[in-house]
mmCIF file of C-alpha atoms and ligand atoms in Angstrom:
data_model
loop_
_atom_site.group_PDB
_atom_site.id
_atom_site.type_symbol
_atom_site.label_atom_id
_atom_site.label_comp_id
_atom_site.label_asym_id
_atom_site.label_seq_id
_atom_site.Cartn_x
_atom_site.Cartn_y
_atom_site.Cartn_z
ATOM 1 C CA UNK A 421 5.607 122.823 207.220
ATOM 2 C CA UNK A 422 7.990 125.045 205.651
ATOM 3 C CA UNK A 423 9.534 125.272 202.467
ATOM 4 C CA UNK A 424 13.084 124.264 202.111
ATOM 5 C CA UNK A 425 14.987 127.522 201.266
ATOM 6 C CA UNK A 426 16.134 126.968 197.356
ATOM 7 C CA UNK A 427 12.039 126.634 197.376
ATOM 8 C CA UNK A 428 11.589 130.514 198.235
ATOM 9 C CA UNK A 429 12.601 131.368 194.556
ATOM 10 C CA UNK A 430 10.510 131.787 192.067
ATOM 11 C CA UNK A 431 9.652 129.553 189.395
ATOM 12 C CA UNK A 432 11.007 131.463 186.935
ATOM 13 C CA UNK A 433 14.248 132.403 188.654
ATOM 14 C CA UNK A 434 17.617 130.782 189.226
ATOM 15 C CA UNK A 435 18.629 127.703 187.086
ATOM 16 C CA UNK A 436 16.496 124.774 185.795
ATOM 17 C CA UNK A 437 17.304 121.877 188.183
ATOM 18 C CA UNK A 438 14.773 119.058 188.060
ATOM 19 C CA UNK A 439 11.676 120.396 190.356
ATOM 20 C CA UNK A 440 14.158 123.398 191.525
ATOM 21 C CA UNK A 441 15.816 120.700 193.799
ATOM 22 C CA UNK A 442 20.094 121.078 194.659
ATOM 23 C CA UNK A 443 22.207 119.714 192.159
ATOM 24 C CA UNK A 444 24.448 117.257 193.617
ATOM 25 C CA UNK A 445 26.338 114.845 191.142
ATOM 26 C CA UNK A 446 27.193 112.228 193.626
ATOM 27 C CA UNK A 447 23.597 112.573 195.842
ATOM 28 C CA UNK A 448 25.390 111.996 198.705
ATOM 29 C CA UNK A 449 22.570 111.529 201.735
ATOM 30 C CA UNK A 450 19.734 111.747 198.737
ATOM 31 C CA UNK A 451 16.543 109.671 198.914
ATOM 32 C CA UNK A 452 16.563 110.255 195.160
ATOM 33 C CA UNK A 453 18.582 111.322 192.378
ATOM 34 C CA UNK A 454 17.075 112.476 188.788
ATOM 35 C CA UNK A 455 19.887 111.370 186.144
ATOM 36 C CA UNK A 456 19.525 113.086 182.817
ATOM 37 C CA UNK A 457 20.264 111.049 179.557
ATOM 38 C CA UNK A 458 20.927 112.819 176.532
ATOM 39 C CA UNK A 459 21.394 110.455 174.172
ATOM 40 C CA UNK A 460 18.799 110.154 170.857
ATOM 41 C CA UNK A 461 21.638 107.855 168.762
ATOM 42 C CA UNK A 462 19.391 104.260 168.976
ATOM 43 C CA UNK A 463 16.094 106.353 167.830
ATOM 44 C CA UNK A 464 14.818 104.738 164.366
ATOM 45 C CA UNK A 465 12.978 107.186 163.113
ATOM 46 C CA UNK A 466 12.512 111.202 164.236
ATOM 47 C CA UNK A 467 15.758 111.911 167.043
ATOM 48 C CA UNK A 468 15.622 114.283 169.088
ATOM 49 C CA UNK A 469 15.219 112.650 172.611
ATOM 50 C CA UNK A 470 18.685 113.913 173.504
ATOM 51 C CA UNK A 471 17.232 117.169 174.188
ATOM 52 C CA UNK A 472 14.279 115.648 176.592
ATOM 53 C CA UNK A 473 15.953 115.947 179.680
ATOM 54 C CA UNK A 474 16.466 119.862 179.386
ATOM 55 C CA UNK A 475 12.993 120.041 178.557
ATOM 56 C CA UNK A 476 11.453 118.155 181.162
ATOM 57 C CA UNK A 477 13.551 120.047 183.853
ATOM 58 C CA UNK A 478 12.829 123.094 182.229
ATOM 59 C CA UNK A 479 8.994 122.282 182.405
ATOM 60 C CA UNK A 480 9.070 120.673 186.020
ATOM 61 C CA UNK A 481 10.030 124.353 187.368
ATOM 62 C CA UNK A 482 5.913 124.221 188.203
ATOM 63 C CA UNK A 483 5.786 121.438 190.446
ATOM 64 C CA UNK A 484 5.016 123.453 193.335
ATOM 65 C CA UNK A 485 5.619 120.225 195.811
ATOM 66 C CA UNK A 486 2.496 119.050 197.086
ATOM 67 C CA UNK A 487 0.549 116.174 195.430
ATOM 68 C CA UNK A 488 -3.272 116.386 196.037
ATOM 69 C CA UNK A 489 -4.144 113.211 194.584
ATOM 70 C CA UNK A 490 -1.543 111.106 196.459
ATOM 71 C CA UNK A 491 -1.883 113.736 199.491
ATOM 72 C CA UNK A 492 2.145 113.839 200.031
ATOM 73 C CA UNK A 493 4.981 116.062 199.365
ATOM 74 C CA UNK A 494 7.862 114.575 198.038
ATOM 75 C CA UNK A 495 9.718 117.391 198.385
ATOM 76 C CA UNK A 496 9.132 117.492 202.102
ATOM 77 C CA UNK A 497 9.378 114.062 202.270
ATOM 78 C CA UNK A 498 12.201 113.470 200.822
ATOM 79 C CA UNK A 499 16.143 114.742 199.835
ATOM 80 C CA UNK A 500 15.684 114.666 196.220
ATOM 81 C CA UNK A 501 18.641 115.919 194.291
ATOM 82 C CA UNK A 502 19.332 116.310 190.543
ATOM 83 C CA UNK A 503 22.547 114.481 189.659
ATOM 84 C CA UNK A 504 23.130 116.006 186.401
ATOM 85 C CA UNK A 505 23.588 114.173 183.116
ATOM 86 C CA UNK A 506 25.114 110.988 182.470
ATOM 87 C CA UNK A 507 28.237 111.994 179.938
ATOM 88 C CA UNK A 508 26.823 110.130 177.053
ATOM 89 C CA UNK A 509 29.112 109.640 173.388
ATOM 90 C CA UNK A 510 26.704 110.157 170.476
ATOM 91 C CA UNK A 511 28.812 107.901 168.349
ATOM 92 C CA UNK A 512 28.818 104.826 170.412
ATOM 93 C CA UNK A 513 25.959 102.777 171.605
ATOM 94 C CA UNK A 514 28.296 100.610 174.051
ATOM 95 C CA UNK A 515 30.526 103.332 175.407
ATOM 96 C CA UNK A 516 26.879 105.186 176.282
ATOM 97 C CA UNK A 517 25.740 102.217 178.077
ATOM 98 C CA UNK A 518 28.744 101.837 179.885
ATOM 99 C CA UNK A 519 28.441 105.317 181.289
ATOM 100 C CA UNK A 520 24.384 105.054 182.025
ATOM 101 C CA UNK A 521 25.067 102.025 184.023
ATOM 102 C CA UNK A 522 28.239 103.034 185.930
ATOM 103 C CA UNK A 523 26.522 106.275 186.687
ATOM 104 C CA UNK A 524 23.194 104.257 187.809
ATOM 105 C CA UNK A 525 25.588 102.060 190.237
ATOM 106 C CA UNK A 526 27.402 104.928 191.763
ATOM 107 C CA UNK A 527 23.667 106.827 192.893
ATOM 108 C CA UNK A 528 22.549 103.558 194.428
ATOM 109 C CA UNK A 529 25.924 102.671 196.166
ATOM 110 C CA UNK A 530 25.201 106.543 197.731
ATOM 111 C CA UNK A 531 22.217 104.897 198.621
ATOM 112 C CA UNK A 532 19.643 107.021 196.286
ATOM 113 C CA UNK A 533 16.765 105.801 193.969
ATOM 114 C CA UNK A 534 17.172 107.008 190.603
ATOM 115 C CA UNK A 535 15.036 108.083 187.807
ATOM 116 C CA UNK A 536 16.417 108.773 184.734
ATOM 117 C CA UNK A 537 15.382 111.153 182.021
ATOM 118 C CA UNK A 538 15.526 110.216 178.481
ATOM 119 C CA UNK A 539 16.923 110.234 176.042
ATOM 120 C CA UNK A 540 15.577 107.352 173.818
ATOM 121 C CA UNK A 541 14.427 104.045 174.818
ATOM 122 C CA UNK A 542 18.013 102.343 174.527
ATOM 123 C CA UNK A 543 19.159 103.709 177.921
ATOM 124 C CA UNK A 544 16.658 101.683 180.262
ATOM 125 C CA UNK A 545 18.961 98.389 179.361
ATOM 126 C CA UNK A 546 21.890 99.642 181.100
ATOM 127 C CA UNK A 547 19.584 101.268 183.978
ATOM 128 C CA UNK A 548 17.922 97.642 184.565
ATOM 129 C CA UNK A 549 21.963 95.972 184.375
ATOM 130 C CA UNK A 550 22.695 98.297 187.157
ATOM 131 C CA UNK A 551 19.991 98.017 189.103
ATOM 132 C CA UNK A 552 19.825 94.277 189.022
ATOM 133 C CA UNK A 553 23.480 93.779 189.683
ATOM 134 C CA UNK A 554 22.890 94.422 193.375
ATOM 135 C CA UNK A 555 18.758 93.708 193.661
ATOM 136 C CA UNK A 556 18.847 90.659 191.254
ATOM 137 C CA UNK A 557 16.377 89.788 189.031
ATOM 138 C CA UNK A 558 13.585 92.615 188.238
ATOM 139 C CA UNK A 559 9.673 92.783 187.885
ATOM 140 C CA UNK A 560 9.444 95.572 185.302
ATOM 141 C CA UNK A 561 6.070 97.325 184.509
ATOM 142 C CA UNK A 562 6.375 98.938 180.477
ATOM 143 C CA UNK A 563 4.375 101.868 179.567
ATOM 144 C CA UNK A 564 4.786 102.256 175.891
ATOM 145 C CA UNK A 565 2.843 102.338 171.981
ATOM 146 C CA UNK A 566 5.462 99.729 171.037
ATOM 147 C CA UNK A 567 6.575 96.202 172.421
ATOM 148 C CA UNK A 568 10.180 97.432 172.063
ATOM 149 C CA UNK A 569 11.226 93.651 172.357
ATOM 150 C CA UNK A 570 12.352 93.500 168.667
ATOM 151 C CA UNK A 571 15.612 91.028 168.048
ATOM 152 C CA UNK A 572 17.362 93.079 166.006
ATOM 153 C CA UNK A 573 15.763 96.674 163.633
ATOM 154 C CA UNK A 574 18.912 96.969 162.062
ATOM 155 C CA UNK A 575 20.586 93.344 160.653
ATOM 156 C CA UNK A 576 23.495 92.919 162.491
ATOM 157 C CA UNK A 577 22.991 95.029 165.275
ATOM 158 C CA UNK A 578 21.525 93.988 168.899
ATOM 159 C CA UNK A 579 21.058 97.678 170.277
ATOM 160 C CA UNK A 580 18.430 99.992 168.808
ATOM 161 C CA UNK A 581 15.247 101.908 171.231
ATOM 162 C CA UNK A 582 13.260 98.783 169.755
ATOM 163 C CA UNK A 583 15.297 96.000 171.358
ATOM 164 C CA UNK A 584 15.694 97.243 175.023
ATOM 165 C CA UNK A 585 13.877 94.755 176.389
ATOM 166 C CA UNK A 586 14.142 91.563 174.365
ATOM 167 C CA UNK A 587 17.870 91.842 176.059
ATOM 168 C CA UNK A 588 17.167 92.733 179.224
ATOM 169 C CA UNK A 589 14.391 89.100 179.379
ATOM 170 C CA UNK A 590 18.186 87.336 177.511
ATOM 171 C CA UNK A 591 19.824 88.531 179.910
ATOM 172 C CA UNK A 592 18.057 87.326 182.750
ATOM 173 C CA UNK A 593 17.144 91.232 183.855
ATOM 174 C CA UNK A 594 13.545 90.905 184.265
ATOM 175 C CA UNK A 595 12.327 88.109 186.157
ATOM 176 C CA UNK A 596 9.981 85.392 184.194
ATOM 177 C CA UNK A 597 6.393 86.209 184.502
ATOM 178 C CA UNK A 598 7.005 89.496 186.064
ATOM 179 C CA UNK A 599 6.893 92.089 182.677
ATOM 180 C CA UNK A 600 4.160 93.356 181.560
ATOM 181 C CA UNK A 601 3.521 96.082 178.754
ATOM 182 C CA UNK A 602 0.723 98.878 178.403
ATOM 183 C CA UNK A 603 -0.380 100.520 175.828
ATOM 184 C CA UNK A 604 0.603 98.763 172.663
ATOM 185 C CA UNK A 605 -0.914 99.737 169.264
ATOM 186 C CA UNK A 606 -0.438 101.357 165.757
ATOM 187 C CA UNK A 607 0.678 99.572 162.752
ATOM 188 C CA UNK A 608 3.571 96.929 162.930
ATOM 189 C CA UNK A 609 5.291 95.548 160.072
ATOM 190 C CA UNK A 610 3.536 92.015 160.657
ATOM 191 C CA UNK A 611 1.009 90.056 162.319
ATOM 192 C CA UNK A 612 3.588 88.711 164.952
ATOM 193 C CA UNK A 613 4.905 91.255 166.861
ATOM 194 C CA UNK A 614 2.767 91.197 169.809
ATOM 195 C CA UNK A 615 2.772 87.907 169.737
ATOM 196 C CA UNK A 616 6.870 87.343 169.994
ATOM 197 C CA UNK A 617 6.527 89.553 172.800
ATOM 198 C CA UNK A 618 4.014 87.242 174.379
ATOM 199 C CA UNK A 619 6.549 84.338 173.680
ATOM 200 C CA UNK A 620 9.412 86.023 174.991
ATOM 201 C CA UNK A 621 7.550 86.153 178.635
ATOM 202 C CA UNK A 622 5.256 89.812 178.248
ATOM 203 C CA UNK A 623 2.109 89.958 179.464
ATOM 204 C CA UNK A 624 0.692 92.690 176.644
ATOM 205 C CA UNK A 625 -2.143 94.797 177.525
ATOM 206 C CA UNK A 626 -2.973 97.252 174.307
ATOM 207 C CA UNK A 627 -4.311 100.046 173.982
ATOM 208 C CA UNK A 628 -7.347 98.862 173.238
ATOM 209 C CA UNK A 629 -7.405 96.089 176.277
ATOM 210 C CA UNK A 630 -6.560 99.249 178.186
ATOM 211 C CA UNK A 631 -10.084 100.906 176.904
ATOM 212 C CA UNK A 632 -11.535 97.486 177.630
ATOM 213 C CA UNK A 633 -10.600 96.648 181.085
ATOM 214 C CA UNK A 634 -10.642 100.552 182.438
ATOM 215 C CA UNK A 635 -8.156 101.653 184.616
ATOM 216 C CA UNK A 636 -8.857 99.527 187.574
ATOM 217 C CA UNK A 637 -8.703 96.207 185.416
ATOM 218 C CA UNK A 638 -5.699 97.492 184.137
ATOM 219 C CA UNK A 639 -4.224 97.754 187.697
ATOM 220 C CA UNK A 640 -4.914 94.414 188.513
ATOM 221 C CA UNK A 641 -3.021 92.696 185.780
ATOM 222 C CA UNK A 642 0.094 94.771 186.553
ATOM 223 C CA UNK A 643 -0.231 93.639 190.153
ATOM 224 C CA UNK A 644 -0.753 90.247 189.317
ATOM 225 C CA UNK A 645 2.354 90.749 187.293
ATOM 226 C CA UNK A 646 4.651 92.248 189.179
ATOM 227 C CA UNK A 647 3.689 91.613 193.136
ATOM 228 C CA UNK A 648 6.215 90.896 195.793
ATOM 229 C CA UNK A 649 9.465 91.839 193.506
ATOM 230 C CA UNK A 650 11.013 94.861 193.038
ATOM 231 C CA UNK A 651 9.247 96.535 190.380
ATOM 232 C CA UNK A 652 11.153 98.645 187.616
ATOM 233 C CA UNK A 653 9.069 101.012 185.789
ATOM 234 C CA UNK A 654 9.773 102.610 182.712
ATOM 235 C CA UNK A 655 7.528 104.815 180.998
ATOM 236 C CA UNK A 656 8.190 105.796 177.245
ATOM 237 C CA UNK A 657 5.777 109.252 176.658
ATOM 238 C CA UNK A 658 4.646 108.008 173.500
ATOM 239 C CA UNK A 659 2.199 105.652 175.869
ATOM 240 C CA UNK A 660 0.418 108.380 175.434
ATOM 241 C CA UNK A 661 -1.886 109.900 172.453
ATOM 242 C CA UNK A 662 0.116 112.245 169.945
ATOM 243 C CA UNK A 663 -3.043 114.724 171.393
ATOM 244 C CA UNK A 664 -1.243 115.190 174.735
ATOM 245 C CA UNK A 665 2.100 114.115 173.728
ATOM 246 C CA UNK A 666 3.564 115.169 170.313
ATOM 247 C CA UNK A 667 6.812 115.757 171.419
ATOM 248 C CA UNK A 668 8.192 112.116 170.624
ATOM 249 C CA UNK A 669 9.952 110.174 167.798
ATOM 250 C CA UNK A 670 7.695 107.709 166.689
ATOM 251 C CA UNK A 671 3.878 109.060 167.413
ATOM 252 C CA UNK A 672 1.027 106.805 167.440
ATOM 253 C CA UNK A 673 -2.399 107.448 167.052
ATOM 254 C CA UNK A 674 -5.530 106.348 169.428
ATOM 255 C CA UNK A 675 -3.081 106.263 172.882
ATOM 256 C CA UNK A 676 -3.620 106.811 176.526
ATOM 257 C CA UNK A 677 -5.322 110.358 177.876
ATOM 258 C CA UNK A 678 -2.780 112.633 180.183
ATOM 259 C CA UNK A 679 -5.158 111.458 182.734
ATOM 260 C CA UNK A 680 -5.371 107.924 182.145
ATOM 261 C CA UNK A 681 -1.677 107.555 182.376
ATOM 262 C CA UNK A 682 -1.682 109.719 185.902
ATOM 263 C CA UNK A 683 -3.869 107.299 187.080
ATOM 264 C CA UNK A 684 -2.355 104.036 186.405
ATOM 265 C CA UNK A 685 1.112 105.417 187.622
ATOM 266 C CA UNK A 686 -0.482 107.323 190.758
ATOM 267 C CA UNK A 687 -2.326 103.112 191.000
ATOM 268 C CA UNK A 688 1.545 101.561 191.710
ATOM 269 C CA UNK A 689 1.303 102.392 195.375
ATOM 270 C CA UNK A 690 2.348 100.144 197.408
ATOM 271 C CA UNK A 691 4.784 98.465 195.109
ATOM 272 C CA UNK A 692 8.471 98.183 195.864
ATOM 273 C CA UNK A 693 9.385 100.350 193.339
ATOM 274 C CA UNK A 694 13.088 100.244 192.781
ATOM 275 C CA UNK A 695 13.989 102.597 189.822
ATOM 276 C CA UNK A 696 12.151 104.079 186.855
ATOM 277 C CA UNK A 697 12.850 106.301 184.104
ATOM 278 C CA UNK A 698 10.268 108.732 181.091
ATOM 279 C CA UNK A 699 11.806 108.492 177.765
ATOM 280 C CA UNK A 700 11.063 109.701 174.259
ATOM 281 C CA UNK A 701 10.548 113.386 175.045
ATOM 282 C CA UNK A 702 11.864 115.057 171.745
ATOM 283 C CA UNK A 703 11.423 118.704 172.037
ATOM 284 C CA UNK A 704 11.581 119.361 168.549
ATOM 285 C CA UNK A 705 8.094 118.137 167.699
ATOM 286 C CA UNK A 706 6.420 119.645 171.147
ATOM 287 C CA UNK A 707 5.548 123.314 170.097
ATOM 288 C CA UNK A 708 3.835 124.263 173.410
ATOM 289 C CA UNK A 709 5.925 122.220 175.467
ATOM 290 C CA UNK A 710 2.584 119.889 176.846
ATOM 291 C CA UNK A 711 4.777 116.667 175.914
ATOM 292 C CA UNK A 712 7.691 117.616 178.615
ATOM 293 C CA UNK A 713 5.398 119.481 181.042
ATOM 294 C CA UNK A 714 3.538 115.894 180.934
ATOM 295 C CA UNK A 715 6.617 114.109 181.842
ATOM 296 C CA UNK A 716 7.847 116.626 184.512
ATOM 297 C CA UNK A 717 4.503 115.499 186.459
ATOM 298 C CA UNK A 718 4.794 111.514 185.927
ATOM 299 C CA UNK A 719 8.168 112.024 187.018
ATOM 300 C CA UNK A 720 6.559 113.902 189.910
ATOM 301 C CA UNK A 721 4.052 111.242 190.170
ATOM 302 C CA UNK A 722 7.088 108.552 190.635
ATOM 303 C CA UNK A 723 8.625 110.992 193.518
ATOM 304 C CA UNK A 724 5.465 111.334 195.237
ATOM 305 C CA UNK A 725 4.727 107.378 195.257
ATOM 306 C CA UNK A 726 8.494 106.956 196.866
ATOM 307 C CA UNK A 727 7.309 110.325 199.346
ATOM 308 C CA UNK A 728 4.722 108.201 200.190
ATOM 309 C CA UNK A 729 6.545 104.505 201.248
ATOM 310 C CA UNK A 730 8.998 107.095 203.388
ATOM 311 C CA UNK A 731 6.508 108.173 205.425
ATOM 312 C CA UNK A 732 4.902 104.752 205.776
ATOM 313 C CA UNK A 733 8.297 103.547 207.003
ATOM 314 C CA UNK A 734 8.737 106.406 209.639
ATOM 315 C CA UNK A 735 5.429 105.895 210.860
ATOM 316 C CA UNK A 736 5.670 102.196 211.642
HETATM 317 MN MN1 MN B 741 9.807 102.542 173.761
HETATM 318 MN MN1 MN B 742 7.417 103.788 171.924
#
C-alpha cells in the first residue's frame, strides 16, 4: 500500500499535527477527529495539563502508521484528521465545558469519532454529555490512580478533575453497572473513598487487584462490565507509574508498566468503542518527554482498535 502523500515528509519536518495527519477543524468525511483540550484550570494540585495536547502531538510525529501488535494501519485504514483545539476560557469552568461539548457534538454530527487530548480530567464530563446526547446512556471503562468520583474537593463547588465522574453516574451519563475503574491506589484522605465509588455504581479494580488478577483477569472484568453498550474510554496517564509517566499533576507511586497499560487498551477489541480521550499530560514535569511520547501511542493504540472494526465492517 502506499503512503498517503502528507506521509512522504519527514518526521521532523512540516508542522506538528496529531500523527502528521491534515488538519481539518470541521473533519468533514473523517473517520476520526483528535480534539485538543488545553485547559489545566480544575487541576488540584501541580497544573500544567493545558500544555498536554502540544506535547502529545509533538511526540506522536513517530507513529510511523503501522501497528504490529494489532497488525493494522490506522492511517491506511482510516481518514483521521486533527481538528485543532477546543477554544477553552481559563477563567471559567462552565463556559469551558460548554465549548468541549459543543465542539464534541459538531465532530460527531460530521460523522467522526473523537478523541480528545487533555487537558485535565474535568473535560471528559462534557465529552460523555455530548456523546450521550445522541448514543444515550454510556458504558465507560476508567483508567486512572484516582477514583475521580469525589462530590465536591472544593466546598461549594461541583466541578474540579476529582469529580468528573460522580456527575456524569448523577447525571445519568454512564449506564448502571457499566463503569468500571483501573488502577486505583496511593494515599486518600480516608478509609472511604474507594468505597463511595463502589456505592455510587464503580466496579474498582486497584492497582494492586490489577497485579493480582494479571492482565487477562483484568480484561475480563472490564468486559463483564461494559459488554454490548457503547463503551467510553478515558484514560488519565497518571494510570501509569511516575517511572514511565512523570509528566502529570498528581503522581502516584507503585502504578501500571508502559506495557501493561498497552496491553489492556490493545485487549478492548471488539468493543463498540464510541469516544475516548488521555488526560493529565503536564509537560512541565516530563523532562525527556516519555510521559507524552506514552500518550501519543495509547492514542495510537485507540486509532488502531477503530482501524481495526473498519476493516471488519468492509470485509463482511
Ligand atoms: Mn483522573
Ligand atoms: Mn488521576
Amino acid at each position: 500500500m502506499s503512503h498517503t502523500p502528507e506521509f512522504t515528509a519527514q518526521p521532523y519536518q512540516g508542522i506538528a499535527t496529531f500523527g502528521r495527519r491534515p488538519l481539518d477543524l470541521r473533519a468533514a468525511g473523517a473517520d476520526v477527529a483528535i480534539l485538543g483540550v488545553p485547559y489545566d484550570s480544575a487541576t488540584t494540585y501541580r497544573s500544567g495539563a493545558r500544555l498536554g495536547p502540544r506535547a502529545i502531538r509533538e511526540q506522536s510525529l513517530l507513529l510511523w502508521g503501522y501497528n504490529n501488535a494489532l497488525r493494522v494501519n490506522p492511517f491506511e485504514t482510516l481518514r483521521i484528521v486533527d481538528a485543532g483545539d477546543v477554544d477553552v476560557v481559563p477563567v471559567s469552568i462552565e463556559a469551558t465545558q460548554r465549548a468541549i461539548q459543543s465542539r464534541v457534538e459538531d465532530l460527531r454530527g460530521a460523522g467522526a469519532k473523537v478523541l480528545l487530548l487533555g487537558g485535565d480530567h474535568s473535560i471528559s464530563l462534557p465529552s460523555l454529555r455530548g456523546h450521550a446526547s445522541t448514543l444515550g446512556e454510556l458504558a465507560v471503562v476508567h483508567f486512572d490512580a484516582h477514583p475521580d468520583t469525589w462530590n465536591e474537593e472544593f466546598p461549594g463547588h461541583r466541578y474540579s478533575h476529582g469529580t468528573p465522574f460522580r456527575r456524569a453516574l448523577e447525571e445519568g451519563l454512564i449506564a448502571k453497572g457499566s463503569y468500571v475503574q483501573v488502577g486505583l491506589r496511593g494515599p486518600t484522605a480516608g478509609p472511604g473513598d474507594y468505597e463511595q465509588a463502589r456505592a455510587l455504581g464503580a466496579r474498582v479494580l486497584t492497582a494492586d487487584a490489577v497485579y493480582d488478577l494479571g492482565m487477562d483477569g483484568v480484561l475480563e472484568e472490564i468486559h463483564d462490565a461494559v459488554r454490548k453498550r457503547p463503551v467510553y474510554v478515558t484514560l488519565d496517564i497518571d494510570v501509569v507509574d511516575p517511572a514511565f509517566a512523570p509528566g502529570t499533576g498528581t503522581p502516584e507511586v507503585g502504578g501500571l508498566t508502559s506495557r501493561q497499560i498497552l496491553q489492556l487498551v490493545r485487549g478492548l477489541k471488539g468493543f463498540n468503542l464510541v469516544g475516548c480521550d488521555v488526560v493529565e499530560v503536564a509537560p512541565a514535569y516530563d523532562p525527556a518527554g516519555i510521559t507524552a511520547i506514552l500518550a501519543a501511542n495509547l492514542a495510537f493504540e485507540f486509532l488502531s482498535l477503530w482501524g481495526i472494526s473498519k476493516s471488519h465492517k468492509k470485509r463482511s
